[in-house]
mmCIF file of C-alpha atoms and ligand atoms in Angstrom:
data_model
loop_
_atom_site.group_PDB
_atom_site.id
_atom_site.type_symbol
_atom_site.label_atom_id
_atom_site.label_comp_id
_atom_site.label_asym_id
_atom_site.label_seq_id
_atom_site.Cartn_x
_atom_site.Cartn_y
_atom_site.Cartn_z
ATOM 1 C CA MET A 192 -31.247 54.191 -100.406
ATOM 2 C CA SER A 193 -34.954 54.776 -100.761
ATOM 3 C CA ARG A 194 -37.298 55.413 -97.859
ATOM 4 C CA ARG A 195 -38.940 52.072 -98.615
ATOM 5 C CA ARG A 196 -35.645 50.214 -98.385
ATOM 6 C CA PHE A 197 -34.810 52.075 -95.185
ATOM 7 C CA LEU A 198 -38.063 50.852 -93.664
ATOM 8 C CA LYS A 199 -37.459 47.371 -95.035
ATOM 9 C CA ASN A 200 -34.090 47.261 -93.327
ATOM 10 C CA LEU A 201 -35.865 48.171 -90.133
ATOM 11 C CA GLY A 202 -38.361 45.392 -90.816
ATOM 12 C CA LEU A 203 -41.134 47.934 -91.343
ATOM 13 C CA ALA A 204 -41.642 48.205 -95.096
ATOM 14 C CA GLY A 205 -45.219 48.690 -96.077
ATOM 15 C CA ALA A 206 -46.311 49.034 -92.498
ATOM 16 C CA GLY A 207 -45.995 52.827 -92.369
ATOM 17 C CA LEU A 208 -47.336 54.330 -89.184
ATOM 18 C CA ALA A 209 -49.874 51.567 -88.693
ATOM 19 C CA ILE A 210 -47.295 49.166 -87.265
ATOM 20 C CA ASN A 211 -47.640 47.746 -83.817
ATOM 21 C CA PRO A 212 -45.376 50.039 -81.769
ATOM 22 C CA LEU A 213 -44.614 47.420 -79.146
ATOM 23 C CA LYS A 214 -43.581 44.900 -81.737
ATOM 24 C CA SER A 215 -41.536 47.397 -83.736
ATOM 25 C CA ALA A 216 -39.779 48.779 -80.683
ATOM 26 C CA ALA A 217 -38.348 45.328 -80.165
ATOM 27 C CA GLN A 218 -36.906 45.149 -83.681
ATOM 28 C CA PRO A 219 -33.128 45.291 -83.770
ATOM 29 C CA THR A 220 -32.003 48.275 -85.813
ATOM 30 C CA ASN A 221 -28.589 47.450 -87.156
ATOM 31 C CA LEU A 222 -28.597 49.545 -90.283
ATOM 32 C CA THR A 223 -25.323 50.635 -91.689
ATOM 33 C CA PRO A 224 -25.602 54.312 -92.546
ATOM 34 C CA PRO A 225 -27.195 54.431 -95.986
ATOM 35 C CA ILE A 226 -26.361 57.936 -97.137
ATOM 36 C CA LYS A 227 -22.824 58.582 -98.296
ATOM 37 C CA ASN A 228 -21.208 61.666 -99.798
ATOM 38 C CA ASN A 229 -24.219 63.784 -99.058
ATOM 39 C CA PRO A 230 -23.363 65.819 -95.976
ATOM 40 C CA LEU A 231 -26.142 67.811 -94.420
ATOM 41 C CA VAL A 232 -26.578 70.025 -91.376
ATOM 42 C CA ILE A 233 -29.669 71.608 -89.837
ATOM 43 C CA SER A 234 -29.957 73.838 -86.808
ATOM 44 C CA THR A 235 -32.569 75.832 -84.962
ATOM 45 C CA TRP A 236 -33.378 79.485 -85.639
ATOM 46 C CA ILE A 237 -31.762 82.134 -87.813
ATOM 47 C CA HIS A 238 -28.455 82.003 -85.948
ATOM 48 C CA GLY A 239 -28.293 78.477 -87.370
ATOM 49 C CA MET A 240 -27.129 79.980 -90.682
ATOM 50 C CA GLU A 241 -23.808 81.085 -89.189
ATOM 51 C CA ALA A 242 -23.553 77.989 -87.061
ATOM 52 C CA ASN A 243 -24.135 75.813 -90.127
ATOM 53 C CA ALA A 244 -21.395 77.730 -91.938
ATOM 54 C CA GLY A 245 -19.051 76.794 -89.091
ATOM 55 C CA ALA A 246 -20.137 73.165 -89.288
ATOM 56 C CA TRP A 247 -19.829 73.177 -93.065
ATOM 57 C CA GLU A 248 -16.125 74.029 -92.882
ATOM 58 C CA ILE A 249 -15.792 70.479 -91.576
ATOM 59 C CA LEU A 250 -18.641 68.665 -93.333
ATOM 60 C CA GLY A 251 -17.864 70.189 -96.727
ATOM 61 C CA ASN A 252 -14.314 68.861 -96.493
ATOM 62 C CA GLY A 253 -15.315 65.308 -95.707
ATOM 63 C CA GLY A 254 -14.930 65.810 -91.954
ATOM 64 C CA ASP A 255 -16.652 64.141 -89.072
ATOM 65 C CA ALA A 256 -20.220 64.966 -87.969
ATOM 66 C CA LEU A 257 -19.200 65.184 -84.321
ATOM 67 C CA ASP A 258 -16.483 67.755 -85.042
ATOM 68 C CA ALA A 259 -18.921 69.617 -87.264
ATOM 69 C CA VAL A 260 -21.694 70.035 -84.679
ATOM 70 C CA ASN A 261 -19.127 70.921 -82.027
ATOM 71 C CA LYS A 262 -17.640 73.655 -84.192
ATOM 72 C CA GLY A 263 -21.035 74.790 -85.466
ATOM 73 C CA VAL A 264 -22.731 75.492 -82.160
ATOM 74 C CA ALA A 265 -19.525 77.011 -80.767
ATOM 75 C CA VAL A 266 -20.033 79.800 -83.324
ATOM 76 C CA THR A 267 -23.292 80.713 -81.574
ATOM 77 C CA GLU A 268 -21.759 80.381 -78.106
ATOM 78 C CA ASN A 269 -19.123 82.884 -79.216
ATOM 79 C CA ASP A 270 -21.703 85.476 -80.181
ATOM 80 C CA LEU A 271 -22.121 87.749 -77.177
ATOM 81 C CA THR A 272 -25.114 89.444 -78.794
ATOM 82 C CA ASN A 273 -27.076 86.215 -78.551
ATOM 83 C CA ARG A 274 -29.351 86.402 -75.509
ATOM 84 C CA SER A 275 -30.161 82.693 -75.175
ATOM 85 C CA VAL A 276 -26.868 80.954 -75.901
ATOM 86 C CA GLY A 277 -23.479 81.348 -74.245
ATOM 87 C CA LEU A 278 -22.247 84.002 -71.853
ATOM 88 C CA GLY A 279 -24.092 86.776 -73.715
ATOM 89 C CA GLY A 280 -27.295 85.133 -72.475
ATOM 90 C CA ARG A 281 -29.783 86.388 -69.913
ATOM 91 C CA PRO A 282 -29.154 85.456 -66.290
ATOM 92 C CA ASP A 283 -31.223 83.569 -63.760
ATOM 93 C CA ARG A 284 -33.402 85.521 -61.303
ATOM 94 C CA ASP A 285 -30.380 86.059 -59.042
ATOM 95 C CA GLY A 286 -28.303 87.584 -61.830
ATOM 96 C CA TYR A 287 -26.074 84.625 -62.763
ATOM 97 C CA VAL A 288 -25.709 83.358 -66.322
ATOM 98 C CA THR A 289 -25.783 79.566 -66.185
ATOM 99 C CA LEU A 290 -25.181 77.430 -69.246
ATOM 100 C CA ASP A 291 -26.450 74.011 -70.356
ATOM 101 C CA ALA A 292 -25.146 71.919 -73.268
ATOM 102 C CA CYS A 293 -24.850 68.413 -74.606
ATOM 103 C CA ILE A 294 -23.394 66.526 -77.530
ATOM 104 C CA MET A 295 -24.084 63.040 -78.893
ATOM 105 C CA ASP A 296 -22.573 60.962 -81.666
ATOM 106 C CA HIS A 297 -23.572 58.224 -84.070
ATOM 107 C CA ASP A 298 -22.659 55.475 -81.622
ATOM 108 C CA SER A 299 -24.619 56.966 -78.691
ATOM 109 C CA ARG A 300 -21.547 58.333 -76.986
ATOM 110 C CA CYS A 301 -22.623 61.504 -75.243
ATOM 111 C CA GLY A 302 -21.559 64.218 -72.862
ATOM 112 C CA ALA A 303 -23.463 66.937 -71.074
ATOM 113 C CA VAL A 304 -22.926 69.845 -68.744
ATOM 114 C CA ALA A 305 -25.512 71.856 -66.848
ATOM 115 C CA PHE A 306 -25.657 74.867 -64.556
ATOM 116 C CA LEU A 307 -22.151 75.831 -65.679
ATOM 117 C CA GLU A 308 -20.879 79.348 -65.052
ATOM 118 C CA GLU A 309 -18.172 81.610 -66.541
ATOM 119 C CA ILE A 310 -16.960 79.269 -69.278
ATOM 120 C CA ILE A 311 -17.361 80.435 -72.862
ATOM 121 C CA HIS A 312 -17.871 77.070 -74.556
ATOM 122 C CA PRO A 313 -20.058 74.662 -72.593
ATOM 123 C CA ILE A 314 -20.249 72.480 -75.709
ATOM 124 C CA ASP A 315 -16.493 71.873 -75.494
ATOM 125 C CA VAL A 316 -16.881 70.982 -71.832
ATOM 126 C CA ALA A 317 -19.698 68.546 -72.707
ATOM 127 C CA ARG A 318 -17.499 66.920 -75.335
ATOM 128 C CA ALA A 319 -14.527 66.714 -72.987
ATOM 129 C CA ILE A 320 -16.745 65.067 -70.350
ATOM 130 C CA MET A 321 -17.758 62.525 -72.993
ATOM 131 C CA GLU A 322 -14.199 61.838 -74.054
ATOM 132 C CA LYS A 323 -12.277 62.049 -70.801
ATOM 133 C CA THR A 324 -14.570 60.762 -68.077
ATOM 134 C CA PRO A 325 -16.613 57.594 -67.585
ATOM 135 C CA HIS A 326 -19.654 59.834 -67.023
ATOM 136 C CA VAL A 327 -22.241 61.528 -69.201
ATOM 137 C CA MET A 328 -23.094 64.647 -67.219
ATOM 138 C CA LEU A 329 -21.490 67.038 -64.756
ATOM 139 C CA VAL A 330 -23.270 70.022 -63.211
ATOM 140 C CA GLY A 331 -22.670 73.275 -61.408
ATOM 141 C CA GLU A 332 -19.610 73.888 -59.282
ATOM 142 C CA GLY A 333 -18.309 70.375 -59.819
ATOM 143 C CA ALA A 334 -18.543 70.767 -63.569
ATOM 144 C CA GLN A 335 -16.717 74.077 -63.437
ATOM 145 C CA GLN A 336 -14.022 72.666 -61.182
ATOM 146 C CA TRP A 337 -13.543 69.709 -63.519
ATOM 147 C CA ALA A 338 -13.396 72.019 -66.544
ATOM 148 C CA LEU A 339 -10.782 74.252 -64.931
ATOM 149 C CA GLU A 340 -8.716 71.190 -64.055
ATOM 150 C CA ASN A 341 -8.953 70.045 -67.654
ATOM 151 C CA GLY A 342 -7.665 73.003 -69.575
ATOM 152 C CA PHE A 343 -10.668 75.333 -69.662
ATOM 153 C CA THR A 344 -10.384 78.866 -68.360
ATOM 154 C CA LYS A 345 -12.856 81.391 -67.008
ATOM 155 C CA ALA A 346 -14.027 84.148 -69.344
ATOM 156 C CA LYS A 347 -12.125 87.376 -68.921
ATOM 157 C CA PHE A 348 -15.076 89.705 -69.499
ATOM 158 C CA GLU A 349 -17.987 90.834 -67.386
ATOM 159 C CA VAL A 350 -20.886 88.364 -67.154
ATOM 160 C CA PRO A 351 -23.761 89.174 -67.622
ATOM 161 C CA VAL A 352 -22.544 91.392 -70.424
ATOM 162 C CA PRO A 353 -23.399 95.055 -69.714
ATOM 163 C CA PRO A 354 -26.585 95.406 -71.822
ATOM 164 C CA VAL A 355 -27.950 92.211 -70.303
ATOM 165 C CA GLN A 356 -27.081 93.395 -66.812
ATOM 166 C CA LYS A 357 -28.973 96.617 -67.486
ATOM 167 C CA GLU A 358 -32.020 94.738 -68.732
ATOM 168 C CA PHE A 359 -31.816 92.480 -65.667
ATOM 169 C CA GLU A 360 -31.725 95.468 -63.278
ATOM 170 C CA GLU A 361 -34.906 96.735 -64.916
ATOM 171 C CA TRP A 362 -36.559 93.318 -64.690
ATOM 172 C CA ARG A 363 -35.577 93.004 -61.032
ATOM 173 C CA ILE A 364 -37.745 95.960 -60.049
ATOM 174 C CA LYS A 365 -40.866 93.834 -60.534
ATOM 175 C CA SER A 366 -39.185 90.409 -60.708
ATOM 176 C CA GLU A 367 -42.046 88.940 -62.679
ATOM 177 C CA TYR A 368 -41.151 85.502 -63.939
ATOM 178 C CA LYS A 369 -43.509 84.088 -66.493
ATOM 179 C CA THR A 370 -43.256 80.528 -67.715
ATOM 180 C CA GLY A 371 -45.328 81.699 -70.643
ATOM 181 C CA VAL A 372 -42.253 83.129 -72.264
ATOM 182 C CA ASN A 373 -41.937 85.548 -75.080
ATOM 183 C CA VAL A 374 -40.347 84.997 -78.425
ATOM 184 C CA GLU A 375 -36.895 86.329 -77.464
ATOM 185 C CA ASN A 376 -36.586 83.564 -74.931
ATOM 186 C CA HIS A 377 -36.403 81.001 -77.701
ATOM 187 C CA ASP A 378 -32.989 80.954 -79.235
ATOM 188 C CA THR A 379 -31.324 77.791 -78.050
ATOM 189 C CA ILE A 380 -29.238 76.244 -80.760
ATOM 190 C CA GLY A 381 -29.794 72.585 -81.517
ATOM 191 C CA MET A 382 -27.875 71.128 -84.459
ATOM 192 C CA LEU A 383 -28.009 67.794 -86.291
ATOM 193 C CA ALA A 384 -25.469 66.732 -88.904
ATOM 194 C CA LEU A 385 -24.872 63.842 -91.256
ATOM 195 C CA ASP A 386 -21.342 63.616 -92.633
ATOM 196 C CA ALA A 387 -20.021 62.316 -95.944
ATOM 197 C CA SER A 388 -19.416 58.874 -94.506
ATOM 198 C CA GLY A 389 -23.030 58.651 -93.327
ATOM 199 C CA ARG A 390 -22.365 59.217 -89.650
ATOM 200 C CA MET A 391 -24.625 61.434 -87.601
ATOM 201 C CA ALA A 392 -24.110 63.672 -84.552
ATOM 202 C CA GLY A 393 -25.952 66.384 -82.684
ATOM 203 C CA ALA A 394 -25.301 69.219 -80.251
ATOM 204 C CA CYS A 395 -27.449 71.553 -78.205
ATOM 205 C CA THR A 396 -26.412 74.579 -76.130
ATOM 206 C CA THR A 397 -28.263 77.328 -74.281
ATOM 207 C CA SER A 398 -28.272 79.784 -71.424
ATOM 208 C CA GLY A 399 -31.777 78.522 -70.699
ATOM 209 C CA MET A 400 -34.875 80.450 -69.832
ATOM 210 C CA ALA A 401 -34.290 84.054 -68.845
ATOM 211 C CA TYR A 402 -34.733 84.801 -65.129
ATOM 212 C CA LYS A 403 -35.253 81.158 -64.232
ATOM 213 C CA VAL A 404 -34.998 80.017 -60.617
ATOM 214 C CA ARG A 405 -31.346 79.640 -59.695
ATOM 215 C CA GLY A 406 -30.327 76.035 -60.229
ATOM 216 C CA ARG A 407 -33.002 75.344 -62.835
ATOM 217 C CA VAL A 408 -31.875 73.089 -65.667
ATOM 218 C CA GLY A 409 -33.904 72.793 -68.847
ATOM 219 C CA ASP A 410 -34.062 70.152 -71.530
ATOM 220 C CA SER A 411 -31.068 71.275 -73.565
ATOM 221 C CA PRO A 412 -28.360 69.317 -71.688
ATOM 222 C CA ILE A 413 -30.633 66.330 -71.005
ATOM 223 C CA ILE A 414 -29.923 63.479 -73.392
ATOM 224 C CA GLY A 415 -33.288 62.316 -74.706
ATOM 225 C CA ALA A 416 -35.048 65.602 -73.938
ATOM 226 C CA GLY A 417 -33.202 68.405 -75.784
ATOM 227 C CA LEU A 418 -31.178 66.097 -78.018
ATOM 228 C CA PHE A 419 -31.072 62.473 -79.055
ATOM 229 C CA ILE A 420 -29.149 60.618 -81.753
ATOM 230 C CA ASP A 421 -29.353 57.001 -82.796
ATOM 231 C CA GLY A 422 -27.005 56.378 -85.721
ATOM 232 C CA ASP A 423 -29.259 53.561 -86.958
ATOM 233 C CA VAL A 424 -32.291 55.824 -87.227
ATOM 234 C CA GLY A 425 -31.683 59.563 -86.974
ATOM 235 C CA GLY A 426 -31.610 62.438 -84.527
ATOM 236 C CA ALA A 427 -33.769 65.121 -82.984
ATOM 237 C CA THR A 428 -33.303 68.317 -81.041
ATOM 238 C CA ALA A 429 -35.621 70.791 -79.382
ATOM 239 C CA THR A 430 -36.078 74.424 -78.477
ATOM 240 C CA GLY A 431 -38.594 76.224 -76.304
ATOM 241 C CA VAL A 432 -39.944 75.664 -72.804
ATOM 242 C CA GLY A 433 -37.694 72.824 -71.708
ATOM 243 C CA GLU A 434 -39.924 71.433 -68.988
ATOM 244 C CA ALA A 435 -42.286 70.170 -71.702
ATOM 245 C CA MET A 436 -39.479 68.292 -73.448
ATOM 246 C CA ILE A 437 -38.266 66.732 -70.210
ATOM 247 C CA ARG A 438 -41.776 65.569 -69.271
ATOM 248 C CA THR A 439 -42.099 63.733 -72.575
ATOM 249 C CA ALA A 440 -38.480 62.645 -73.212
ATOM 250 C CA GLY A 441 -39.165 64.710 -76.324
ATOM 251 C CA SER A 442 -36.155 64.181 -78.584
ATOM 252 C CA ALA A 443 -35.872 60.491 -77.757
ATOM 253 C CA SER A 444 -39.578 60.134 -78.545
ATOM 254 C CA VAL A 445 -39.054 61.708 -81.953
ATOM 255 C CA VAL A 446 -36.259 59.249 -82.747
ATOM 256 C CA GLU A 447 -38.389 56.330 -81.584
ATOM 257 C CA SER A 448 -41.233 57.468 -83.853
ATOM 258 C CA MET A 449 -38.790 57.580 -86.772
ATOM 259 C CA ARG A 450 -37.572 54.099 -85.831
ATOM 260 C CA ARG A 451 -41.160 52.919 -86.241
ATOM 261 C CA GLY A 452 -41.369 54.455 -89.701
ATOM 262 C CA ALA A 453 -42.479 58.068 -89.207
ATOM 263 C CA SER A 454 -40.856 60.732 -91.366
ATOM 264 C CA PRO A 455 -38.946 63.431 -89.433
ATOM 265 C CA GLU A 456 -41.829 65.856 -89.845
ATOM 266 C CA GLU A 457 -44.427 63.295 -88.776
ATOM 267 C CA ALA A 458 -42.320 62.417 -85.739
ATOM 268 C CA CYS A 459 -42.018 66.093 -84.720
ATOM 269 C CA TYR A 460 -45.736 66.644 -85.287
ATOM 270 C CA ASP A 461 -46.492 63.671 -83.091
ATOM 271 C CA ILE A 462 -44.442 64.865 -80.106
ATOM 272 C CA VAL A 463 -45.746 68.432 -80.304
ATOM 273 C CA GLN A 464 -49.273 67.083 -80.361
ATOM 274 C CA ARG A 465 -48.538 64.934 -77.312
ATOM 275 C CA ILE A 466 -47.046 67.917 -75.489
ATOM 276 C CA LEU A 467 -50.161 69.969 -76.235
ATOM 277 C CA LYS A 468 -52.364 67.166 -74.956
ATOM 278 C CA LYS A 469 -50.413 67.011 -71.708
ATOM 279 C CA HIS A 470 -50.613 70.777 -71.145
ATOM 280 C CA PRO A 471 -54.304 71.553 -71.653
ATOM 281 C CA GLY A 472 -55.089 75.212 -71.289
ATOM 282 C CA VAL A 473 -51.430 76.249 -71.272
ATOM 283 C CA ASN A 474 -50.879 79.184 -73.582
ATOM 284 C CA GLU A 475 -47.771 80.945 -74.851
ATOM 285 C CA MET A 476 -45.677 77.830 -74.399
ATOM 286 C CA GLN A 477 -43.510 77.620 -77.476
ATOM 287 C CA VAL A 478 -41.906 74.290 -78.200
ATOM 288 C CA GLY A 479 -40.189 73.377 -81.462
ATOM 289 C CA PHE A 480 -38.625 70.117 -82.620
ATOM 290 C CA LEU A 481 -36.241 69.450 -85.453
ATOM 291 C CA ALA A 482 -35.356 65.996 -86.786
ATOM 292 C CA MET A 483 -33.243 64.269 -89.411
ATOM 293 C CA ASN A 484 -33.139 60.603 -90.348
ATOM 294 C CA VAL A 485 -30.204 58.639 -91.732
ATOM 295 C CA LEU A 486 -31.625 59.043 -95.227
ATOM 296 C CA GLY A 487 -30.995 62.758 -94.928
ATOM 297 C CA GLU A 488 -34.701 63.607 -94.722
ATOM 298 C CA VAL A 489 -35.475 66.470 -92.348
ATOM 299 C CA GLY A 490 -38.513 68.044 -90.737
ATOM 300 C CA GLY A 491 -39.688 70.253 -87.908
ATOM 301 C CA TYR A 492 -42.852 71.154 -86.046
ATOM 302 C CA SER A 493 -43.727 73.663 -83.341
ATOM 303 C CA VAL A 494 -46.629 74.709 -81.149
ATOM 304 C CA TYR A 495 -46.642 78.314 -82.401
ATOM 305 C CA ASP A 496 -45.674 79.882 -85.680
ATOM 306 C CA GLY A 497 -42.272 81.516 -86.004
ATOM 307 C CA PHE A 498 -40.067 78.484 -85.429
ATOM 308 C CA ASN A 499 -37.614 78.068 -88.266
ATOM 309 C CA TYR A 500 -34.387 76.282 -88.956
ATOM 310 C CA ALA A 501 -31.287 76.647 -91.094
ATOM 311 C CA LEU A 502 -30.355 73.924 -93.570
ATOM 312 C CA ARG A 503 -27.083 73.487 -95.399
ATOM 313 C CA SER A 504 -26.194 70.819 -97.939
ATOM 314 C CA LYS A 505 -24.084 70.697 -101.098
ATOM 315 C CA GLU A 506 -26.974 72.253 -103.016
ATOM 316 C CA GLU A 507 -28.730 74.445 -100.470
ATOM 317 C CA ASN A 508 -28.080 77.038 -97.792
ATOM 318 C CA LYS A 509 -31.383 78.379 -96.545
ATOM 319 C CA MET A 510 -33.946 78.943 -93.794
ATOM 320 C CA VAL A 511 -37.015 76.718 -93.598
ATOM 321 C CA ASN A 512 -40.214 77.598 -91.733
ATOM 322 C CA ALA A 513 -41.479 74.735 -89.602
ATOM 323 C CA LYS A 514 -45.164 73.866 -89.585
ATOM 324 C CA TYR A 515 -47.096 74.707 -86.426
ATOM 325 C CA PHE A 516 -50.355 74.234 -84.561
ATOM 326 C CA ARG A 517 -51.159 77.761 -83.383
ATOM 327 C CA THR A 518 -50.456 81.374 -84.247
ATOM 328 C CA TRP A 519 -49.414 83.986 -81.652
ATOM 329 C CA GLU A 520 -52.329 86.305 -80.920
HETATM 330 C C1 LIG B 713 -34.584 75.633 -71.873
HETATM 331 N N1 LIG B 713 -35.070 74.814 -74.067
HETATM 332 O O1 LIG B 713 -33.690 75.925 -71.100
HETATM 333 C C2 LIG B 713 -34.319 75.804 -73.354
HETATM 334 C C3 LIG B 713 -34.642 77.201 -73.727
HETATM 335 C C4 LIG B 713 -34.776 77.401 -75.181
HETATM 336 O O2 LIG B 713 -34.925 78.550 -77.025
HETATM 337 O O3 LIG B 713 -34.886 76.521 -75.972
HETATM 338 N N2 LIG B 713 -34.810 78.515 -75.684
HETATM 339 O O4 LIG B 713 -35.688 75.258 -71.518
#
């Protein structure tokens, strides 16, 4: 299906970005998924290559987008050398590694977990919450208790992992927390997939900002902030300083822009621009968005250079540099 027909089905053909947003927001969007037999997965940062490979084992065999994103981001959670995802991540300022994750499918079913400790795969917990409870989100001790009651077990290795513990001990001498974070703080994995039957799903998982205040939860497990999927339109995910995404309902905003006819890249550009406008004078705040629509078009945009994403389809397996507003000094 062409982009024009996609817009026509949404009642927007020819209107482009000049449509009346209030009017268009009221349009029912009951598209059946237009793209078939063209599976596609994208995910944030270089570790997305391996995560996409995990997802592709499912997508490439005609499997389901939800299973694919679940399996894909679990690859990154398993990697104990990753300092921003899973139990290999950096701890909060009190020395505890706390994990946030969420998952969402084509039909807006979703599950999320935040402030979770000692469990290797928060994404599996998020999915189990979605499938086994009437709720969307569990947090902290309650989430851990529920997970342990539902077949999950605590990790049997030291957390933080020894090199992270050492780094933390060094940090603790000065205990300087900066919200203006450095590049290594930005490794959350957000993944969006479209399967061969045209269904879409997304997942996002992180250990959050290094040395955060204990109890802090970022955007990554917040549906609409770090991740949002609408099977009629597309999906978006985010990485970077999560407070900015929460303040703007970032990923949901990207999907709503696409609903009104923006391309994925235009929609990401738009939210990053809005975030910059709302944070005048704030420097070193990296924020990156990634989006995909149901046509299989993708795009990304970030505040600073350096944000990239991995893309895998039948034809391609590569990294793509997102466009950006600023360069690091
Ligand atoms: C957070 N957005 O907790 C996450 C951190 C992140 O890449 O994306 N790092 O705010």
